[in-house]
C-alpha positions as a LaTeX table, in Angstrom:
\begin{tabular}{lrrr}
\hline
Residue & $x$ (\AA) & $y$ (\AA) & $z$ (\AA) \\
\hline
Unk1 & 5.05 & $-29.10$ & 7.98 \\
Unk2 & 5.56 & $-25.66$ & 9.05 \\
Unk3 & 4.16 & $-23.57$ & 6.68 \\
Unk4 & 5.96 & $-19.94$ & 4.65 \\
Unk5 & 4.24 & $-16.83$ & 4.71 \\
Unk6 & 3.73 & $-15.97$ & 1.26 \\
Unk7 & 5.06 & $-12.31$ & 0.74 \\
Unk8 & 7.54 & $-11.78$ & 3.81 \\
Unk9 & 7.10 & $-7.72$ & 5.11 \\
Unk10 & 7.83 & $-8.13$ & 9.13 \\
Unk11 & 11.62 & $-8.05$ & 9.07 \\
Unk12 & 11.65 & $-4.53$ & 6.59 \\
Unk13 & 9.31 & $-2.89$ & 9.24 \\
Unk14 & 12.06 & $-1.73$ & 11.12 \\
Unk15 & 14.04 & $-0.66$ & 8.41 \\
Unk16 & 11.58 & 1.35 & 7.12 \\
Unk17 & 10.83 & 3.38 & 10.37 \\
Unk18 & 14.88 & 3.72 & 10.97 \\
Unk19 & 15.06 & 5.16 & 6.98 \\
Unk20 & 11.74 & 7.33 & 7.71 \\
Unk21 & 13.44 & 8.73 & 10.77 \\
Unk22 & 16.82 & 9.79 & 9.35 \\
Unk23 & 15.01 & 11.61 & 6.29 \\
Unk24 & 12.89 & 13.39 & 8.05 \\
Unk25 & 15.62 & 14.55 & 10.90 \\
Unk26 & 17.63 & 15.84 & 8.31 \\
Unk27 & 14.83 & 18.41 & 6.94 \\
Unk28 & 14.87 & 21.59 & 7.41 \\
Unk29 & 11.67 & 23.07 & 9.12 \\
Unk30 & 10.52 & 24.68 & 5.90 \\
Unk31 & 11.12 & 21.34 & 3.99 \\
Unk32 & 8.36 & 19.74 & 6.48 \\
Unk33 & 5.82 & 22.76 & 4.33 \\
Unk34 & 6.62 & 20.92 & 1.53 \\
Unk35 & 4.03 & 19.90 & $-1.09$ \\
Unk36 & 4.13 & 16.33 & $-2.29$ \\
Unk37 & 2.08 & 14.29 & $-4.60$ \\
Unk38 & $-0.27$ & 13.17 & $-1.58$ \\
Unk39 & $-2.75$ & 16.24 & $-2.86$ \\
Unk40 & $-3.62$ & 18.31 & $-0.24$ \\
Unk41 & $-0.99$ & 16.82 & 2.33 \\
Unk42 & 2.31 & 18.63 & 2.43 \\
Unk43 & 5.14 & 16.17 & 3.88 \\
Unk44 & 4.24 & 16.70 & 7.62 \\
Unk45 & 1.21 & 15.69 & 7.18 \\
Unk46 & 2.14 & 12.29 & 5.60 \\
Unk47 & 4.69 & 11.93 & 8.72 \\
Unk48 & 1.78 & 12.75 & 11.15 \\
Unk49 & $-0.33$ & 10.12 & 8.99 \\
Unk50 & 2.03 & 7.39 & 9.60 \\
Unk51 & 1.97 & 8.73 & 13.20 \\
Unk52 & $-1.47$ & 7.98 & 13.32 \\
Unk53 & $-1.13$ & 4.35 & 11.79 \\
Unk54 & 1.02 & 3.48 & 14.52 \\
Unk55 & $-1.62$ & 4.83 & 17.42 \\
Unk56 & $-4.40$ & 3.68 & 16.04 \\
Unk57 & $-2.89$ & $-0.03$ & 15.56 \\
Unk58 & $-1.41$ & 0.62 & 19.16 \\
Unk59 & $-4.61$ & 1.18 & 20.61 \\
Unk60 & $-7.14$ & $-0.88$ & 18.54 \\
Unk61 & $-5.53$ & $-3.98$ & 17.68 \\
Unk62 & $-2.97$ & $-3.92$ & 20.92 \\
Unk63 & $-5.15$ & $-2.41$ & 23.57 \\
Unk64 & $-8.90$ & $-3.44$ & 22.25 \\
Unk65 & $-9.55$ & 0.32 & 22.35 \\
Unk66 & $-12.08$ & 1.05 & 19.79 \\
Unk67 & $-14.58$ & 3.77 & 19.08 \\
Unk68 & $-17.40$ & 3.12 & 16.82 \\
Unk69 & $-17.86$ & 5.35 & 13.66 \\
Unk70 & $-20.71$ & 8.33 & 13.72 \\
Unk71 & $-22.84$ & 6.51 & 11.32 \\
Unk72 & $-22.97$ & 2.47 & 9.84 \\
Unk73 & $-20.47$ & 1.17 & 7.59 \\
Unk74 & $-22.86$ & $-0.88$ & 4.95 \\
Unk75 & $-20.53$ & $-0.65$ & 2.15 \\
Unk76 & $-16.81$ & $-0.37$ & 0.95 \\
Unk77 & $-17.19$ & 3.20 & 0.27 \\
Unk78 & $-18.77$ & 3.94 & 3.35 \\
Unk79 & $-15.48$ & 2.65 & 5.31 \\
Unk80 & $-13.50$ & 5.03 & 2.65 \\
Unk81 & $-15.57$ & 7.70 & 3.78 \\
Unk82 & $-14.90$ & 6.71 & 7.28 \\
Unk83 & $-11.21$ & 6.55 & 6.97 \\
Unk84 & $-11.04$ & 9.71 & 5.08 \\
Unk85 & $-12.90$ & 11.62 & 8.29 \\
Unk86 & $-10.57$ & 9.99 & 10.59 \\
Unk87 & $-7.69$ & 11.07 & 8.78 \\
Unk88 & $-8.79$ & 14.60 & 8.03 \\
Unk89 & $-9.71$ & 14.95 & 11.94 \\
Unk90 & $-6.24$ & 13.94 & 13.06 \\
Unk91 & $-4.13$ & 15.71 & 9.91 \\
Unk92 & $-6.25$ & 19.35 & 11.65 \\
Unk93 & $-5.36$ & 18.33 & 15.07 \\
Unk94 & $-1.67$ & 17.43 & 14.55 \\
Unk95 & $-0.86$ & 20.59 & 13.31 \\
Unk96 & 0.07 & 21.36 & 16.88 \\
Unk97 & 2.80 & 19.29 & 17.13 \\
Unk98 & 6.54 & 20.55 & 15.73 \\
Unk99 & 8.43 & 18.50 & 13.62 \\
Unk100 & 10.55 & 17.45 & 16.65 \\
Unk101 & 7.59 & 16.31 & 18.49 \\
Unk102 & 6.07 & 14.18 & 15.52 \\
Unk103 & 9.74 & 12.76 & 15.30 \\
Unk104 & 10.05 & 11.81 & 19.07 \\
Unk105 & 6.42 & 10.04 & 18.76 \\
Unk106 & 7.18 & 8.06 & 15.89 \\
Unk107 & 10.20 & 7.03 & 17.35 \\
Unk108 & 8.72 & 6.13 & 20.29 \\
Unk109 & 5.36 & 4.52 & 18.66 \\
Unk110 & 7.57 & 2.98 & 15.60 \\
Unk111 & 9.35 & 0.27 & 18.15 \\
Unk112 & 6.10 & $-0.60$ & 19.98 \\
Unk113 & 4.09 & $-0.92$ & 17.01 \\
Unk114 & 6.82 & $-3.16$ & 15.10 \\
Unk115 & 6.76 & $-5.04$ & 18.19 \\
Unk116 & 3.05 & $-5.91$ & 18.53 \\
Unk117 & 3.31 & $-6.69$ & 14.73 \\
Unk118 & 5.80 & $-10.17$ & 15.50 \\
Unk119 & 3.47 & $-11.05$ & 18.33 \\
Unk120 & 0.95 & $-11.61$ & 15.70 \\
Unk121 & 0.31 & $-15.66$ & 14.11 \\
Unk122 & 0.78 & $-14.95$ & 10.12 \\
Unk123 & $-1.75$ & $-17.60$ & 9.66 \\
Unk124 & $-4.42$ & $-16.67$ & 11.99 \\
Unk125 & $-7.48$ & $-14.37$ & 10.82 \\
Unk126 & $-6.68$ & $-11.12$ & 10.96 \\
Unk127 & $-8.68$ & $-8.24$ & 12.61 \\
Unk128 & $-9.20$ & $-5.99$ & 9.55 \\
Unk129 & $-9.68$ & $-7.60$ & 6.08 \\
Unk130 & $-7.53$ & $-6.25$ & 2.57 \\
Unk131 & $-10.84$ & $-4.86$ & 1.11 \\
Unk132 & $-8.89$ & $-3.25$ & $-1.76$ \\
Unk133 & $-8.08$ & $-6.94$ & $-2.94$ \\
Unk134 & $-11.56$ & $-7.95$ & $-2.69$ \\
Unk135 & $-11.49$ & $-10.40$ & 0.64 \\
Unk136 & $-14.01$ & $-9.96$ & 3.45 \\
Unk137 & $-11.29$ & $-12.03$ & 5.76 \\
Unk138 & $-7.83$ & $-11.96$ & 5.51 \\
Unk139 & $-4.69$ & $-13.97$ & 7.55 \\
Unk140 & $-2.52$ & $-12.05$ & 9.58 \\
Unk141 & 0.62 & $-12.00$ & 7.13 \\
Unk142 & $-1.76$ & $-10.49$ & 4.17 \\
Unk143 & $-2.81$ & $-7.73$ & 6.86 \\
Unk144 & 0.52 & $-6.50$ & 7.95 \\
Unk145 & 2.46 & $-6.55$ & 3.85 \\
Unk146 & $-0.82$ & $-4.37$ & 3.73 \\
Unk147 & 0.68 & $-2.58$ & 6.56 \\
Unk148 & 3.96 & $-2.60$ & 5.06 \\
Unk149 & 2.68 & $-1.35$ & 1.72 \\
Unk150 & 1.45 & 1.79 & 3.53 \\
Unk151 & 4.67 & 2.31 & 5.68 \\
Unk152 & 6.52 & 2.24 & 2.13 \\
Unk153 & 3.67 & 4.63 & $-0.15$ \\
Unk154 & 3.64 & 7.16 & 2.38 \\
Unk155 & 7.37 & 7.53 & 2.86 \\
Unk156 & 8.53 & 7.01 & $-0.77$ \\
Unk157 & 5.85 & 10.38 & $-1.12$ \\
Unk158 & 8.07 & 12.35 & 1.42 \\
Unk159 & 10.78 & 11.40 & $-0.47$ \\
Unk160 & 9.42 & 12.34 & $-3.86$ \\
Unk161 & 8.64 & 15.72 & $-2.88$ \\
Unk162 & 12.47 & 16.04 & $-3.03$ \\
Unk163 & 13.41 & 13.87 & $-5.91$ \\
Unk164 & 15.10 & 10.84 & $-3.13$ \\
Unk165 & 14.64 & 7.59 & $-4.26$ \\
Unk166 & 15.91 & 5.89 & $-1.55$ \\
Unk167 & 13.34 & 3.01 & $-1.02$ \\
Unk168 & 13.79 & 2.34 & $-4.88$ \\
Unk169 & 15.69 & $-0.69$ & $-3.56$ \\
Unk170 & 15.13 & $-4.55$ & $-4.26$ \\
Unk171 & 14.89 & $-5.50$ & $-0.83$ \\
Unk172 & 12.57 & $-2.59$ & $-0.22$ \\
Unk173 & 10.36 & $-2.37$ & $-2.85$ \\
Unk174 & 9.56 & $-5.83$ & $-4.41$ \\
Unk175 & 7.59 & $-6.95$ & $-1.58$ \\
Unk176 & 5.59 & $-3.58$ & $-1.63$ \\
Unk177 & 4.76 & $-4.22$ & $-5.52$ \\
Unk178 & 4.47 & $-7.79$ & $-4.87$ \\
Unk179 & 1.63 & $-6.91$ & $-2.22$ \\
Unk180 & $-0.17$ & $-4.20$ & $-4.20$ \\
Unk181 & $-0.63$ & $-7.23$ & $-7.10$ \\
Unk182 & $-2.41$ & $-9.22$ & $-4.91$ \\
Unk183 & $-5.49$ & $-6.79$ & $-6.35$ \\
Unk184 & $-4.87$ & $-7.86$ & $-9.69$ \\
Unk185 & $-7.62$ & $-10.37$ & $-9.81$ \\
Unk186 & $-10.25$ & $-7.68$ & $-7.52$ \\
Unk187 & $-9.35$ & $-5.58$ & $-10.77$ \\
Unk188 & $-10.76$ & $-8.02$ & $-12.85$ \\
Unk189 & $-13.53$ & $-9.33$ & $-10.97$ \\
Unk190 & $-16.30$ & $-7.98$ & $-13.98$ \\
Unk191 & $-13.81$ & $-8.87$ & $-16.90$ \\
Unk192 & $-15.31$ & $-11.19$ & $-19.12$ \\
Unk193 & $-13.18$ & $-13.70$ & $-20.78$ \\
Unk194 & $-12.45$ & $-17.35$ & $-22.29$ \\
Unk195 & $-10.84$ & $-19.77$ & $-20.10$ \\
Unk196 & $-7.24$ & $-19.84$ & $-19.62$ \\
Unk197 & $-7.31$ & $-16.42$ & $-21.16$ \\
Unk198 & $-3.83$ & $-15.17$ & $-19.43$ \\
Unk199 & $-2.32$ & $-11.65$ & $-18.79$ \\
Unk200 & 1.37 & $-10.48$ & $-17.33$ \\
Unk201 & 1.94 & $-7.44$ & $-15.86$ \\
Unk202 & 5.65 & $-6.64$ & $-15.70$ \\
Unk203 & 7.04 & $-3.94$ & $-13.59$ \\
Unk204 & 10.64 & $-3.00$ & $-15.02$ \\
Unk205 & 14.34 & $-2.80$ & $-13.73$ \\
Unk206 & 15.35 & $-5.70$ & $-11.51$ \\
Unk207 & 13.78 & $-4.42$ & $-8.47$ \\
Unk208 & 10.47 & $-5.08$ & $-10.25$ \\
Unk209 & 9.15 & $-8.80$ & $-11.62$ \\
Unk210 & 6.95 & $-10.64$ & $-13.87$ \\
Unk211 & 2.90 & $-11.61$ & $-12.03$ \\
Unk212 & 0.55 & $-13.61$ & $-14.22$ \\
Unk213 & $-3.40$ & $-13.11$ & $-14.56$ \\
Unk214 & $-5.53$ & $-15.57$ & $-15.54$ \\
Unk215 & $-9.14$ & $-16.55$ & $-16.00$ \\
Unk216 & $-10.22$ & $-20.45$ & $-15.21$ \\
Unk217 & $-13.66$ & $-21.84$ & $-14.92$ \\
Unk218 & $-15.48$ & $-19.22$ & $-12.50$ \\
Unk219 & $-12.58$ & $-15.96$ & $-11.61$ \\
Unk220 & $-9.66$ & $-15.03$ & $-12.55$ \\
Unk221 & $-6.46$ & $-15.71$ & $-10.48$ \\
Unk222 & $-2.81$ & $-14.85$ & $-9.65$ \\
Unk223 & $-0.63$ & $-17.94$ & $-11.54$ \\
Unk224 & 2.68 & $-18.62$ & $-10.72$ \\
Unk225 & 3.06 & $-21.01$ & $-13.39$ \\
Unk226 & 3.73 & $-19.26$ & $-16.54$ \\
Unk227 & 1.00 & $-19.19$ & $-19.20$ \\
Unk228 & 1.77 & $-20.72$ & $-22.75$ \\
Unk229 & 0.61 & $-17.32$ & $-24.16$ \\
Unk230 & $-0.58$ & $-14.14$ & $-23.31$ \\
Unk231 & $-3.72$ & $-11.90$ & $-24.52$ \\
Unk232 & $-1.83$ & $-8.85$ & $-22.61$ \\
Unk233 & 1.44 & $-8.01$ & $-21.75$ \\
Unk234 & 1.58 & $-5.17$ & $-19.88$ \\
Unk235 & 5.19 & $-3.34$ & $-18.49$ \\
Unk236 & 5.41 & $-0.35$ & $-15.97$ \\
Unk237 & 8.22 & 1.17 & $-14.82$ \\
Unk238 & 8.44 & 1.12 & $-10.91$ \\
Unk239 & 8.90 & 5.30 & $-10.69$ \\
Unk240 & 4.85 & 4.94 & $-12.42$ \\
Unk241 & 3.79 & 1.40 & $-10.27$ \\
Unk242 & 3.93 & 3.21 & $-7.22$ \\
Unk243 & 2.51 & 6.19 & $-7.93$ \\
Unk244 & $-0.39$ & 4.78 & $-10.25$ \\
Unk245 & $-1.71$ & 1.92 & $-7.97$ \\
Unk246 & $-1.62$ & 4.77 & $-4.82$ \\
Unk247 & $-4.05$ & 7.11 & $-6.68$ \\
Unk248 & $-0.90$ & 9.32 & $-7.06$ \\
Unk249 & $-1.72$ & 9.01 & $-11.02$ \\
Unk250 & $-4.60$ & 9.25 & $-12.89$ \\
Unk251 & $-4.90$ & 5.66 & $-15.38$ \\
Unk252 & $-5.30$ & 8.55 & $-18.46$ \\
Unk253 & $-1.89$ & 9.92 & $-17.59$ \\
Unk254 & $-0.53$ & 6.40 & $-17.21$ \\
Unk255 & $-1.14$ & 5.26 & $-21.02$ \\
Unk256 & 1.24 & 6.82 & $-22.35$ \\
Unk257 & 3.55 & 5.93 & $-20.43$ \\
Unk258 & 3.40 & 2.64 & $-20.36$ \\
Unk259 & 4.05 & $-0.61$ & $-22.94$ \\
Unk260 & 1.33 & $-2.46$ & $-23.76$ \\
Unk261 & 1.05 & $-5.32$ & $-26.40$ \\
Unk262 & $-2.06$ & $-7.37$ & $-27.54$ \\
Unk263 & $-5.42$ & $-6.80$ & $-26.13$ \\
Unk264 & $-5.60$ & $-2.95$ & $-25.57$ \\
Unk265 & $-8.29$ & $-2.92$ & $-23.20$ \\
Unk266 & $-7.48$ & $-6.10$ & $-20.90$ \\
Unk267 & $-4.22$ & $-4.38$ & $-20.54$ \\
Unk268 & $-5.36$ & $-0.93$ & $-19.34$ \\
Unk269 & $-7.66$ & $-2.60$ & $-17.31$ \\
Unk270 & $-4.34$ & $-2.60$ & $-15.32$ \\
Unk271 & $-4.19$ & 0.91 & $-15.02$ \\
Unk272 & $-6.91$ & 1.05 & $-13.00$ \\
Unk273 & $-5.97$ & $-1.39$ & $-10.21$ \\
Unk274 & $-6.17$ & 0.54 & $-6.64$ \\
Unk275 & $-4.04$ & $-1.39$ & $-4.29$ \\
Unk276 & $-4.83$ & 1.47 & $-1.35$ \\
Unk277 & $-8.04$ & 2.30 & 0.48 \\
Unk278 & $-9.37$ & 5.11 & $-1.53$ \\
\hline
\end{tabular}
């Protein structure tokens, strides 16, 4: 029996990089100074980022190039650390390239790299494991929606720095959301509670959805079978989601902004879900 790839990302890859292309062709050259809500990134930055994902996959998990960080990675935030130097490196050194440049390149890079993403086996171990959701190995289809969920964050921030809400979509944007959940349970790794103790997280509109939390004997778990009742219900609006669960929003701001009903505490235990690597 053949089996389905739980969340489905390689057929918007694509789609995204076609989108990403057209908005950023149609800015002007001061529009690429722009700030956005990527802190100290203004939008080319972000575009050389995703540059950067596509070169680095490209070379590493393509070509077996890879160059071993300065000093040991022992710990979680040791590989932030790590990351964070390699992007800071390449954000100084791209700012030699014009927008055109960066445009060409991720043109060019985009179609290889979607390419070498369908050669992979959804169900075979993948190189790099989702440490935001907790797993020290991860299959192949959980590795690239992780890949897709960065293709989407870092766009939708271009696009916020001028109000576009373009990726807002259904199609688009459900399996990004669907993906970041998957660190639901991570979130909750130290909560203590009953069994069957069960909590949904809603994200509003219909491009958003219903995901169920619950506890059982020894961790708590994604459910899709719909608890009898809740201790939390939790809703977000999708303009929030994205930003909060990207570090783009600060779980204080969040509270107020969002509806939550029962158990104060499991629910803003929500809030501080980080479905990035940061």
């Amino acid at each position: 029996m053949k089996q389905v790839v739980p969340i489905q990302t390689i057929h918007l890859f694509p789609i995204l990089d076609e989108m990403l292309i057209s908005f950023l062709a149609s800015l002007s050259t001061e529009h690429w100074q722009q700030s956005t809500i990527a802190k100290k990134w203004k939008v080319r930055d972000i575009a050389t980022h995703l540059l950067d994902g596509n070169v680095r996959t490209l070379s590493m998990l393509r070509d077996g190039h890879f160059v071993a960080p300065a000093n040991p990675i022992h710990s979680y935030q040791d590989l932030v650390d790590y990351l964070n130097e390699l992007n800071a490196d390449w954000t100084k050194a791209s700012q030699r390239l014009s927008p055109k440049v960066i445009l060409d390149l991720l043109q060019h890079t985009g179609k290889q790299y979607c390419a070498y993403l369908a050669t992979l086996d959804p169900f075979e171990e993948a190189v790099f494991s989702v440490a935001w959701a907790g797993e020290e190995k991860s299959l192949n289809w959980f590795h690239i929606a992780r890949e897709y969920t960065e293709k989407f964050i870092h766009q939708q921030q271009i696009r916020d720095a001028f109000g576009d809400k373009g990726l807002m979509r259904k199609d688009l944007f459900y399996p990004f959301i669907h993906t970041f959940m998957q660190g639901l349970p991570h979130t909750f790794r130290d909560v203590i509670a009953e069994h069957g103790t069960a909590i949904k997280v809603s994200i509003s509109t219909e491009i958003g959805g219903d995901w169920f939390l619950q506890k059982n004997a020894s961790k708590w778990e994604l459910t899709a079978d719909i608890p009898q009742a809740f201790a939390a219900e939790i809703s977000i609006s999708p303009d929030i989601a994205w930003k909060l669960f990207s570090k783009g929003m600060k779980s204080d701001e969040a509270k107020s902004l969002v509806e939550i009903k029962g158990n104060q505490e499991l629910g803003q235990r929500v809030l501080h879900m980080v479905s990035v690597m940061a």
